[in-house]
mmCIF file of N, CA, C and O in Angstrom:
data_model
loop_
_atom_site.group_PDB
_atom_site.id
_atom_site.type_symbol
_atom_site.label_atom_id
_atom_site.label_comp_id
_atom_site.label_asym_id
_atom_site.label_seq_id
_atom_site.Cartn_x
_atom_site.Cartn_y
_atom_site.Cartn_z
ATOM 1 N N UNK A 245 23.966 -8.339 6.780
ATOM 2 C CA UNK A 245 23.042 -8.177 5.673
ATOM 3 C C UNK A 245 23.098 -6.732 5.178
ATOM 4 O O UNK A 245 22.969 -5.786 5.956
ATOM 5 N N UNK A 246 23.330 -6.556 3.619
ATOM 6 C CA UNK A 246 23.437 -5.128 3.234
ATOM 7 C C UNK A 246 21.699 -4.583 3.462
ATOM 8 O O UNK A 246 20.684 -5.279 3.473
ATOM 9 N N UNK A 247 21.857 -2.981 3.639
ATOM 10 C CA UNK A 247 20.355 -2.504 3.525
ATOM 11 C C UNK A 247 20.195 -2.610 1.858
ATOM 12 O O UNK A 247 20.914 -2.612 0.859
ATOM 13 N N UNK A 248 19.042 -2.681 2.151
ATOM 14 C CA UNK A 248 17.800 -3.045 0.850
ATOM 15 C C UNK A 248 17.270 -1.613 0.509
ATOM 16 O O UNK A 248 17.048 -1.425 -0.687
ATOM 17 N N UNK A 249 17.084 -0.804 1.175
ATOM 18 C CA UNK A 249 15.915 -0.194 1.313
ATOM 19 C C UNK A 249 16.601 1.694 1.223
ATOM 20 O O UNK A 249 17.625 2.084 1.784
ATOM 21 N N UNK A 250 15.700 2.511 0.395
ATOM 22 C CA UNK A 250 16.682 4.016 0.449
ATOM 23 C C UNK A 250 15.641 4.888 1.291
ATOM 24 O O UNK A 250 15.971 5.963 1.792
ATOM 25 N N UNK A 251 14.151 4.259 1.428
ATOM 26 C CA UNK A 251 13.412 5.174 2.506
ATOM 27 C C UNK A 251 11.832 4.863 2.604
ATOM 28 O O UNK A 251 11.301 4.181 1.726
ATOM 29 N N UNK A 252 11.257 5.260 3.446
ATOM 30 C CA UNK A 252 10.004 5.084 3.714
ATOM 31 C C UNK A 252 8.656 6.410 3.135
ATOM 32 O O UNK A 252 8.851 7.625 3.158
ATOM 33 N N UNK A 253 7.539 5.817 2.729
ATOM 34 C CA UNK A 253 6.692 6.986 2.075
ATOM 35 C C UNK A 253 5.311 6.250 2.731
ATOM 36 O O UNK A 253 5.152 5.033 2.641
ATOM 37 N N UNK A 254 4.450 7.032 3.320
ATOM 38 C CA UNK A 254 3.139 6.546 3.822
ATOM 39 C C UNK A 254 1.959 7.584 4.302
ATOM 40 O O UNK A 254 2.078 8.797 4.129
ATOM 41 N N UNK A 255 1.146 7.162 4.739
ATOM 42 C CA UNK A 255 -0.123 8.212 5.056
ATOM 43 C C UNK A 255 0.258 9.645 6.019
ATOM 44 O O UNK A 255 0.806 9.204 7.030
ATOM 45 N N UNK A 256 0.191 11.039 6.098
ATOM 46 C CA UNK A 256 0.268 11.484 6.506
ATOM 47 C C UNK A 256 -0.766 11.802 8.093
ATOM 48 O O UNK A 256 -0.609 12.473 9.113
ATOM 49 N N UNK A 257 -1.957 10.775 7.476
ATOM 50 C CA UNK A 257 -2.628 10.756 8.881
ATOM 51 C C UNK A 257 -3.550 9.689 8.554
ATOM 52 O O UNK A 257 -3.382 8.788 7.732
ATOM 53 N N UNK A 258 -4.580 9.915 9.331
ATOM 54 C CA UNK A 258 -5.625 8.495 8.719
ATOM 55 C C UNK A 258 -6.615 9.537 7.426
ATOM 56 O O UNK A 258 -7.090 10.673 7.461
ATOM 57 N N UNK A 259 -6.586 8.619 6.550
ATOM 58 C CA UNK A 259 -7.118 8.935 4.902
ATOM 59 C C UNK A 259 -8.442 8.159 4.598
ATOM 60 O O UNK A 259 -8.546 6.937 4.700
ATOM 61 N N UNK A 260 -9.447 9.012 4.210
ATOM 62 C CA UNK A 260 -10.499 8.480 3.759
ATOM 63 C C UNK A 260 -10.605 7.858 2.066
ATOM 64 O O UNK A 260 -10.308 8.542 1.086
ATOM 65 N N UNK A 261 -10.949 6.846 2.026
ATOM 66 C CA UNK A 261 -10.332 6.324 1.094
ATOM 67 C C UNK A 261 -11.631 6.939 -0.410
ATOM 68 O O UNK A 261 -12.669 7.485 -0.035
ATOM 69 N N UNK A 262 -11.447 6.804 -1.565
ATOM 70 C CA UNK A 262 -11.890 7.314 -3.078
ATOM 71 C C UNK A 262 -12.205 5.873 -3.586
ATOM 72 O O UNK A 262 -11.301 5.075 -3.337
ATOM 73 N N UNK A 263 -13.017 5.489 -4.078
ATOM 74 C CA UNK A 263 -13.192 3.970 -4.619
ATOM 75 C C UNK A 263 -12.313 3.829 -5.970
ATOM 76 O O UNK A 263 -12.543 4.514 -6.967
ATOM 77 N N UNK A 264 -11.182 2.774 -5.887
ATOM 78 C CA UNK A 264 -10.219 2.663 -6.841
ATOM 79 C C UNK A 264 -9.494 3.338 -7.140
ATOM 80 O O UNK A 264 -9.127 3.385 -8.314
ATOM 81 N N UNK A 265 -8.894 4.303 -5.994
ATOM 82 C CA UNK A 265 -7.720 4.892 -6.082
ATOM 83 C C UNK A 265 -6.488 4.495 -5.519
ATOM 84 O O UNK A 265 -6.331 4.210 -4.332
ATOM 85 N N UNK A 266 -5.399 4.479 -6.613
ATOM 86 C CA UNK A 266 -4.254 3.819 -6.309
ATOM 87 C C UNK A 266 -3.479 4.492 -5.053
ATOM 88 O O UNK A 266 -3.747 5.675 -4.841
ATOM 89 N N UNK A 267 -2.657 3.930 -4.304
ATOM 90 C CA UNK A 267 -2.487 4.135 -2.961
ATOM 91 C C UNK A 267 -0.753 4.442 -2.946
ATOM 92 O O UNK A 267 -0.195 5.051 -2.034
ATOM 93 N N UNK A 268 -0.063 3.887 -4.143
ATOM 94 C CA UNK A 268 1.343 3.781 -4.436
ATOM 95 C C UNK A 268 1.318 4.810 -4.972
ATOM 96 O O UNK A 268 0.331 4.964 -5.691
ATOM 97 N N UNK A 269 2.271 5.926 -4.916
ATOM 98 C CA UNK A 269 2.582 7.180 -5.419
ATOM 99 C C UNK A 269 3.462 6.721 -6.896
ATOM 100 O O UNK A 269 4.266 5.825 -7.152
ATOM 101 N N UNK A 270 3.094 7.387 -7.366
ATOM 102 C CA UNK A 270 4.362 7.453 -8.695
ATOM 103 C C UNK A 270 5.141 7.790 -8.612
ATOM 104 O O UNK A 270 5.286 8.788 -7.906
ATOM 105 N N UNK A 271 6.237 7.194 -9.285
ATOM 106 C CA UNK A 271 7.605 7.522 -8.590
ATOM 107 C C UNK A 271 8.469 8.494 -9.451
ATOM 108 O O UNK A 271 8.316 8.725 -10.651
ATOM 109 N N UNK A 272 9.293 8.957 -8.713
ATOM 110 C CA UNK A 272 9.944 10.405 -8.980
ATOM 111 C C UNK A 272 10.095 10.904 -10.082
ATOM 112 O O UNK A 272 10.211 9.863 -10.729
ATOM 113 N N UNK A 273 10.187 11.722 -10.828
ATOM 114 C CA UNK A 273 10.062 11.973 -12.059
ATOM 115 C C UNK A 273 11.958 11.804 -12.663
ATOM 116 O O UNK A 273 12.270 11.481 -13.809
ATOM 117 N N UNK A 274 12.878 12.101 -11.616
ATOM 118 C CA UNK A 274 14.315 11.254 -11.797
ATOM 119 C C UNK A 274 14.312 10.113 -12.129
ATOM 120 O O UNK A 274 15.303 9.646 -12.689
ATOM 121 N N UNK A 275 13.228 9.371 -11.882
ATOM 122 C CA UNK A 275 13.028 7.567 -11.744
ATOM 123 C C UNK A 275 12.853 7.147 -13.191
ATOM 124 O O UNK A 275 11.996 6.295 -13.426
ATOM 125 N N UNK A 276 13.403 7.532 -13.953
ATOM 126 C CA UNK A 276 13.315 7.522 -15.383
ATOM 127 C C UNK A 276 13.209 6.003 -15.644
ATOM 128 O O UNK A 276 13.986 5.072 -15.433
ATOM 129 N N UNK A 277 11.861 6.090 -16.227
ATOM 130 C CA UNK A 277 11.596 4.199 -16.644
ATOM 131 C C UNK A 277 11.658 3.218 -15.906
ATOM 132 O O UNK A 277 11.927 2.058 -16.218
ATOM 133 N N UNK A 278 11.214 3.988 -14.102
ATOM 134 C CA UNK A 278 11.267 2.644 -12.866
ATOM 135 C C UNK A 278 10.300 3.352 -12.179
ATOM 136 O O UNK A 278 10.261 4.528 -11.818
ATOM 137 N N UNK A 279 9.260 2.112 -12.019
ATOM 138 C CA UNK A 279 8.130 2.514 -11.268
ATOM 139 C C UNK A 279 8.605 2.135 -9.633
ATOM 140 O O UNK A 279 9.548 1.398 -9.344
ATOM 141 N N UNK A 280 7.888 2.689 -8.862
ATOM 142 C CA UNK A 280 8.045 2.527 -7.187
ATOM 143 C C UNK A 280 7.418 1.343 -6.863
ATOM 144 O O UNK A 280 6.191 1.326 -6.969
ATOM 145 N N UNK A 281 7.844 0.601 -6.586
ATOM 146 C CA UNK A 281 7.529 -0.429 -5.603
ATOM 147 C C UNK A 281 7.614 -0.583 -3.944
ATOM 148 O O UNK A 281 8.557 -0.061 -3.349
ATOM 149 N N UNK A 282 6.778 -1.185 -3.361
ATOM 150 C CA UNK A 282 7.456 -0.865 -1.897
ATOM 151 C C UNK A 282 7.783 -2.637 -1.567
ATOM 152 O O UNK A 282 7.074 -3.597 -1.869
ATOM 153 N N UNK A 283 8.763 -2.625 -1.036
ATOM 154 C CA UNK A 283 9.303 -4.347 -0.756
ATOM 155 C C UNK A 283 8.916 -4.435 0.997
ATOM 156 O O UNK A 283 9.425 -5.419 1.533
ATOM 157 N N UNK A 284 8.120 -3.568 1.893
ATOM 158 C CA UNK A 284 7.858 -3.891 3.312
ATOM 159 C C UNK A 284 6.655 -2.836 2.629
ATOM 160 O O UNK A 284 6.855 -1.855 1.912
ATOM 161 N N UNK A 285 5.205 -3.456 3.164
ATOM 162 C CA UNK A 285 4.358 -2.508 3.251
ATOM 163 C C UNK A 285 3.188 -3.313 4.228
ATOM 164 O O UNK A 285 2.924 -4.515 4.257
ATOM 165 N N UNK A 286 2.459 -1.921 5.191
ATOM 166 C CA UNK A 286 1.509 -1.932 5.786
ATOM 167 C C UNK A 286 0.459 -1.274 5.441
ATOM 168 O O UNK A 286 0.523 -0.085 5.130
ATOM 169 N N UNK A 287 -0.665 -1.967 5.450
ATOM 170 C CA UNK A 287 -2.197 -1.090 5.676
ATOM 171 C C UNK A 287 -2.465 -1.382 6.466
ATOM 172 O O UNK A 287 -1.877 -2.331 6.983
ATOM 173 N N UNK A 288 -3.874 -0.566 7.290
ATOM 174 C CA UNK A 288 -4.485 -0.621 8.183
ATOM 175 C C UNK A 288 -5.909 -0.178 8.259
ATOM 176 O O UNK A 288 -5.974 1.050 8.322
ATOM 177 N N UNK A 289 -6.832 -0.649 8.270
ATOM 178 C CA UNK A 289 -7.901 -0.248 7.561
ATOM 179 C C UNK A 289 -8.780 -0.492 9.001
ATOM 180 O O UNK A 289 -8.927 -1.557 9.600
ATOM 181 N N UNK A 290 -9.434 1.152 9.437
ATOM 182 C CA UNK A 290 -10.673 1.305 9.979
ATOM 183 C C UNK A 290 -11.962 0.345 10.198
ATOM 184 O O UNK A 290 -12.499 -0.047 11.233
ATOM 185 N N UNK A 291 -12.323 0.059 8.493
ATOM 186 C CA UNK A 291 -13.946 -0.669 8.790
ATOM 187 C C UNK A 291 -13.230 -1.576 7.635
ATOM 188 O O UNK A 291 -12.138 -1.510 7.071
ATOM 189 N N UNK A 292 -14.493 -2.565 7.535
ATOM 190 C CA UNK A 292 -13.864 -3.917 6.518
ATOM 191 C C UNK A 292 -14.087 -3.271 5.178
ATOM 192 O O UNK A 292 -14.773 -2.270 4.970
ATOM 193 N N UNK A 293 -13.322 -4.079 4.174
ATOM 194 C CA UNK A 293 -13.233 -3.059 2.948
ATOM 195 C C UNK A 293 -12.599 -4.252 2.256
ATOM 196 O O UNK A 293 -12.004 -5.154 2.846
ATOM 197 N N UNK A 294 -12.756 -4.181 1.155
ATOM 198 C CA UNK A 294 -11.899 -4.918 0.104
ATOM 199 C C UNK A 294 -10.893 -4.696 -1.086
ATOM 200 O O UNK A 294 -11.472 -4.683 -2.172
ATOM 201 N N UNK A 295 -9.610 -4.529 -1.148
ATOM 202 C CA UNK A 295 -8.608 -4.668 -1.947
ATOM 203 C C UNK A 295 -7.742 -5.276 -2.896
ATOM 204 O O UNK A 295 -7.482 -6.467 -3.067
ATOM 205 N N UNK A 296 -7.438 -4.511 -3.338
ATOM 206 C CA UNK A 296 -6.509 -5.453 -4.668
ATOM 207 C C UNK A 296 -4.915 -4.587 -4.800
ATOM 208 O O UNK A 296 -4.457 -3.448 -4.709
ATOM 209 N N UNK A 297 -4.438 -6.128 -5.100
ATOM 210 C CA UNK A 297 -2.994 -5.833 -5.131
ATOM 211 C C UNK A 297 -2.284 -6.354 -5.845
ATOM 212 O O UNK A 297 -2.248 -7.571 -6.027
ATOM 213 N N UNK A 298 -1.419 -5.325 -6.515
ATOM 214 C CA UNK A 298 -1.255 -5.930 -7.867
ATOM 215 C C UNK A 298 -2.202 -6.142 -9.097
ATOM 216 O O UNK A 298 -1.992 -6.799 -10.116
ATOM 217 N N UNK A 299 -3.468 -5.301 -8.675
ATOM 218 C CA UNK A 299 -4.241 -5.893 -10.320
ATOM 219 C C UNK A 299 -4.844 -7.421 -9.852
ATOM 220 O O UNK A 299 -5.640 -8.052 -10.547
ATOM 221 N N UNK A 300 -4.323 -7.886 -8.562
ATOM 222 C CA UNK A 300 -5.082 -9.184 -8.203
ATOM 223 C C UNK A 300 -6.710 -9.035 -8.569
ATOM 224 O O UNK A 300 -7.324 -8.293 -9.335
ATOM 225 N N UNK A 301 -7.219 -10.389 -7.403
ATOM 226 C CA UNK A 301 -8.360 -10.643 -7.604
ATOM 227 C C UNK A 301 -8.786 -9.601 -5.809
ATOM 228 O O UNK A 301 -7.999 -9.412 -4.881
ATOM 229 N N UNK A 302 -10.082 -9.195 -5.899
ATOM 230 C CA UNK A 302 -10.159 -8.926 -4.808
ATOM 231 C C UNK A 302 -10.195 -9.356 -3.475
ATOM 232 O O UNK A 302 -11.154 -10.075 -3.197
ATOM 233 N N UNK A 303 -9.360 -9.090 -2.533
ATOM 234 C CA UNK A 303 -9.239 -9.418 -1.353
ATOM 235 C C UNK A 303 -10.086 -9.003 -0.233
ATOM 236 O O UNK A 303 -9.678 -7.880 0.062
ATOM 237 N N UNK A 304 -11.103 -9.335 0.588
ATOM 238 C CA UNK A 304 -11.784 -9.199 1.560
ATOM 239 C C UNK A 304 -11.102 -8.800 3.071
ATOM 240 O O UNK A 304 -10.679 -9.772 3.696
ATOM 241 N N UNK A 305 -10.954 -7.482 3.715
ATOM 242 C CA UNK A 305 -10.344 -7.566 4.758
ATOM 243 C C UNK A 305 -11.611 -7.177 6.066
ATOM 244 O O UNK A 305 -12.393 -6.230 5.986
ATOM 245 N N UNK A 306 -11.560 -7.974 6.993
ATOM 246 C CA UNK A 306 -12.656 -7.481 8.065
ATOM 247 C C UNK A 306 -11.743 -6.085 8.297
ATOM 248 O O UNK A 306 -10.800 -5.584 7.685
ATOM 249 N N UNK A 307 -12.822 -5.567 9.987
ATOM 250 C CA UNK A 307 -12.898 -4.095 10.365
ATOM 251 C C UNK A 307 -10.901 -4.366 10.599
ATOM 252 O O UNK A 307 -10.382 -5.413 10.212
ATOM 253 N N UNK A 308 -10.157 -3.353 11.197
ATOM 254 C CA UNK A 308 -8.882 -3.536 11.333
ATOM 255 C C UNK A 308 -7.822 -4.685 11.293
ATOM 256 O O UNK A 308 -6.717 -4.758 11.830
ATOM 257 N N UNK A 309 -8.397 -5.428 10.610
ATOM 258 C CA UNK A 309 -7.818 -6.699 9.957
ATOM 259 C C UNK A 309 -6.245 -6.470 9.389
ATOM 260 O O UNK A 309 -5.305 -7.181 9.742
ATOM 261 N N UNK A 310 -6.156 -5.544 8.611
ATOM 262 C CA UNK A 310 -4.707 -4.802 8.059
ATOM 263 C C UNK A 310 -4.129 -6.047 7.181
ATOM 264 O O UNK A 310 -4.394 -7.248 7.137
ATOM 265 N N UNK A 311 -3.305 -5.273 6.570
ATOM 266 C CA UNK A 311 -2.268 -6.626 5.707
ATOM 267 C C UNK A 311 -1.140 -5.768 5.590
ATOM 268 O O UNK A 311 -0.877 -4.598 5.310
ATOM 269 N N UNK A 312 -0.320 -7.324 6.071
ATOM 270 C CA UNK A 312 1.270 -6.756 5.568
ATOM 271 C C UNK A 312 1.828 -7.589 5.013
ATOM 272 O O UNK A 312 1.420 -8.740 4.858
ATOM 273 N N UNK A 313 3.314 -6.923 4.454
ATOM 274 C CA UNK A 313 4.061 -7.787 3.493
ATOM 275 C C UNK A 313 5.155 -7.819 4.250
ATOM 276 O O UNK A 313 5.243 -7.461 5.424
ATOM 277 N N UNK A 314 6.172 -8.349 3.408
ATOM 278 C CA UNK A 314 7.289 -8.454 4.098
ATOM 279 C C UNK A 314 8.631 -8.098 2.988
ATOM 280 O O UNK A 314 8.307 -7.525 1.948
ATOM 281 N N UNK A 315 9.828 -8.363 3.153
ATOM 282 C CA UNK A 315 10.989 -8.326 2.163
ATOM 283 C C UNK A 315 11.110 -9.966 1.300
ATOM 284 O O UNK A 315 11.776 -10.318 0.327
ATOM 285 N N UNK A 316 10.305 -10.569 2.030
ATOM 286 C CA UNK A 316 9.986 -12.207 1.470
ATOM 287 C C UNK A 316 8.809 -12.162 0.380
ATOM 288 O O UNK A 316 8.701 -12.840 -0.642
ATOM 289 N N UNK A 317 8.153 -11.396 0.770
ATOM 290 C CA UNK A 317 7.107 -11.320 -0.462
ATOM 291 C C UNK A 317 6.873 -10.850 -1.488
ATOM 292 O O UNK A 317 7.827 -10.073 -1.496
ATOM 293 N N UNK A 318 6.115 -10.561 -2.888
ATOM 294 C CA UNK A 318 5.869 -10.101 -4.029
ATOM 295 C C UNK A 318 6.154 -8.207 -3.678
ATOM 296 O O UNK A 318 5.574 -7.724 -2.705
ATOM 297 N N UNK A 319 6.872 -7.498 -4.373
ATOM 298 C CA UNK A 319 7.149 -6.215 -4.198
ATOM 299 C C UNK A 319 5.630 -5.616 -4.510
ATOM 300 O O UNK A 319 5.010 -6.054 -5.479
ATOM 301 N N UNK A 320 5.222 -4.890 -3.897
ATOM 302 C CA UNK A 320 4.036 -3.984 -3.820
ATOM 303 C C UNK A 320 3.998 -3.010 -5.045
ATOM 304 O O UNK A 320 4.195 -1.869 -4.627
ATOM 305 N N UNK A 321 3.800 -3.035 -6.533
ATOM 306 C CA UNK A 321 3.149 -1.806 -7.096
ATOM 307 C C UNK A 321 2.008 -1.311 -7.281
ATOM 308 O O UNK A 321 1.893 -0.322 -8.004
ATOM 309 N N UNK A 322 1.073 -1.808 -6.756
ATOM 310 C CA UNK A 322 -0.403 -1.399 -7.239
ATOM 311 C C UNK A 322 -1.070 -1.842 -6.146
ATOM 312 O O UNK A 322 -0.916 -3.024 -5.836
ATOM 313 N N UNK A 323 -2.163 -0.776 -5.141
ATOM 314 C CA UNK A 323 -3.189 -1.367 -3.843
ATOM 315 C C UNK A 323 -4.118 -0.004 -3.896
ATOM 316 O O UNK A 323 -3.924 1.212 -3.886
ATOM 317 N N UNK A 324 -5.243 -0.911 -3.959
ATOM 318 C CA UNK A 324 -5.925 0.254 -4.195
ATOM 319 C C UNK A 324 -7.083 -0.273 -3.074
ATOM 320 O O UNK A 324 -6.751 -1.261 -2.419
ATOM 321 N N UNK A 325 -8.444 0.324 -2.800
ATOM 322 C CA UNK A 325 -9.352 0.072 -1.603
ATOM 323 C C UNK A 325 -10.351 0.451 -2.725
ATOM 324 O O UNK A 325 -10.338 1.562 -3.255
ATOM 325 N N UNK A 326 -11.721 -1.105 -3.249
ATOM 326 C CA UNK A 326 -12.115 -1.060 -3.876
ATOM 327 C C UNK A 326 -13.397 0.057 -3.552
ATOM 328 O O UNK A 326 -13.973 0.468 -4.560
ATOM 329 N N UNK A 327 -13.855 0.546 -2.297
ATOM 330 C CA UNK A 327 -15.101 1.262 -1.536
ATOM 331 C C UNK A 327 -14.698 2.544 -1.860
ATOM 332 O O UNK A 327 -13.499 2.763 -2.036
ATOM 333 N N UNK A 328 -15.487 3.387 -1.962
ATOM 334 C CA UNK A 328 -15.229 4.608 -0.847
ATOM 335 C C UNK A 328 -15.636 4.804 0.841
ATOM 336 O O UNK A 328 -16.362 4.188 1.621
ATOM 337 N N UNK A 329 -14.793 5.949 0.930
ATOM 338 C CA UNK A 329 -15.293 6.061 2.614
ATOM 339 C C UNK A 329 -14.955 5.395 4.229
ATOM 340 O O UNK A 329 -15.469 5.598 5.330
ATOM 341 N N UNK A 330 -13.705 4.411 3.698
ATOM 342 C CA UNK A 330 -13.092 3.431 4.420
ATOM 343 C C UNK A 330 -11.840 4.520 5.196
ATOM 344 O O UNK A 330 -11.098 5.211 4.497
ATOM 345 N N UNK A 331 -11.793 4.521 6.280
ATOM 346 C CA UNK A 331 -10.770 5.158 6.710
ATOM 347 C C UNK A 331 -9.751 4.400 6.896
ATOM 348 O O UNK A 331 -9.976 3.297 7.394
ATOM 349 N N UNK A 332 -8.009 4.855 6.472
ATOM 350 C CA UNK A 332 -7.208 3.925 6.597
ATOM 351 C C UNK A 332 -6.095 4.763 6.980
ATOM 352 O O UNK A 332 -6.087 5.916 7.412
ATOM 353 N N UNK A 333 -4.951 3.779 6.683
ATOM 354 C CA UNK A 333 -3.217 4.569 6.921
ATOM 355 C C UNK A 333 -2.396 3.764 6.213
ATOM 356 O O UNK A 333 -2.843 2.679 5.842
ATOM 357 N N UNK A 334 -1.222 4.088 5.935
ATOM 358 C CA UNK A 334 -0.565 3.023 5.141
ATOM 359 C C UNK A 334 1.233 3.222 5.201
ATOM 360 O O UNK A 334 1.518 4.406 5.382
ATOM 361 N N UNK A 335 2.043 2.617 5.124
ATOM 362 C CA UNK A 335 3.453 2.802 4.587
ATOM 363 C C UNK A 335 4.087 1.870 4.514
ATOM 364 O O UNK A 335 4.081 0.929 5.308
ATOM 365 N N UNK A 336 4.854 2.010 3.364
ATOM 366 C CA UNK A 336 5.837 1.193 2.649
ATOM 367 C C UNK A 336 7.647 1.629 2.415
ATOM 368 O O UNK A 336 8.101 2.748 2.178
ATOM 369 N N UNK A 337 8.119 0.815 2.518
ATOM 370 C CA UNK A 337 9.515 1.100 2.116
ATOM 371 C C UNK A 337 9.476 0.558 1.080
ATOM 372 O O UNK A 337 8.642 -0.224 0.622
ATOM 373 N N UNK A 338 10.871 1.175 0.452
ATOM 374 C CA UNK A 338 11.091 1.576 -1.051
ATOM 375 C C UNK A 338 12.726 1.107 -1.308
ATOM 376 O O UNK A 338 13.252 1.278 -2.408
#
């Protein structure tokens, strides 16, 4: 199987989260007219909290419940943690 993937970008430690702040970095300013997606991504979330992904509908996660994706699933551009004050961590490949 060829690699998919050119590298990994994620929390530098555990992050207190901003209510509706996007969690996907923007992508490189080389990235001319291609936004970042991550095709493997993890969260991990402290206390229960609720999210959206993709602009979805909101998702309910209990206390360290976490969600992941996979290379099978919808590519990740948009996750945001609808609260403030939720402590979390996160990373995705790209």
């Amino acid at each position: 199987m060829a690699q998919r993937g050119s590298g990994w970008l994620g929390s530098p430690s555990i992050t207190t989260s901003t209510a509706n702040k996007e969690l996907v970095p923007t992508s490189p300013a080389q990235w001319v007219n291609v936004k970042l997606g991550f095709y493997k991504f993890e969260f991990r979330n402290l206390q229960a909290c609720t999210v959206k992904i993709n602009g979805g509908n909101p998702i309910y996660l209990d206390a360290e419940q976490g969600f992941v994706s996979g290379s099978e699933d919808a590519t990740i551009y948009n996750f945001v943690i609808v609260e403030s004050g939720i402590q979390y961590q996160w990373v995705g490949a790209y």
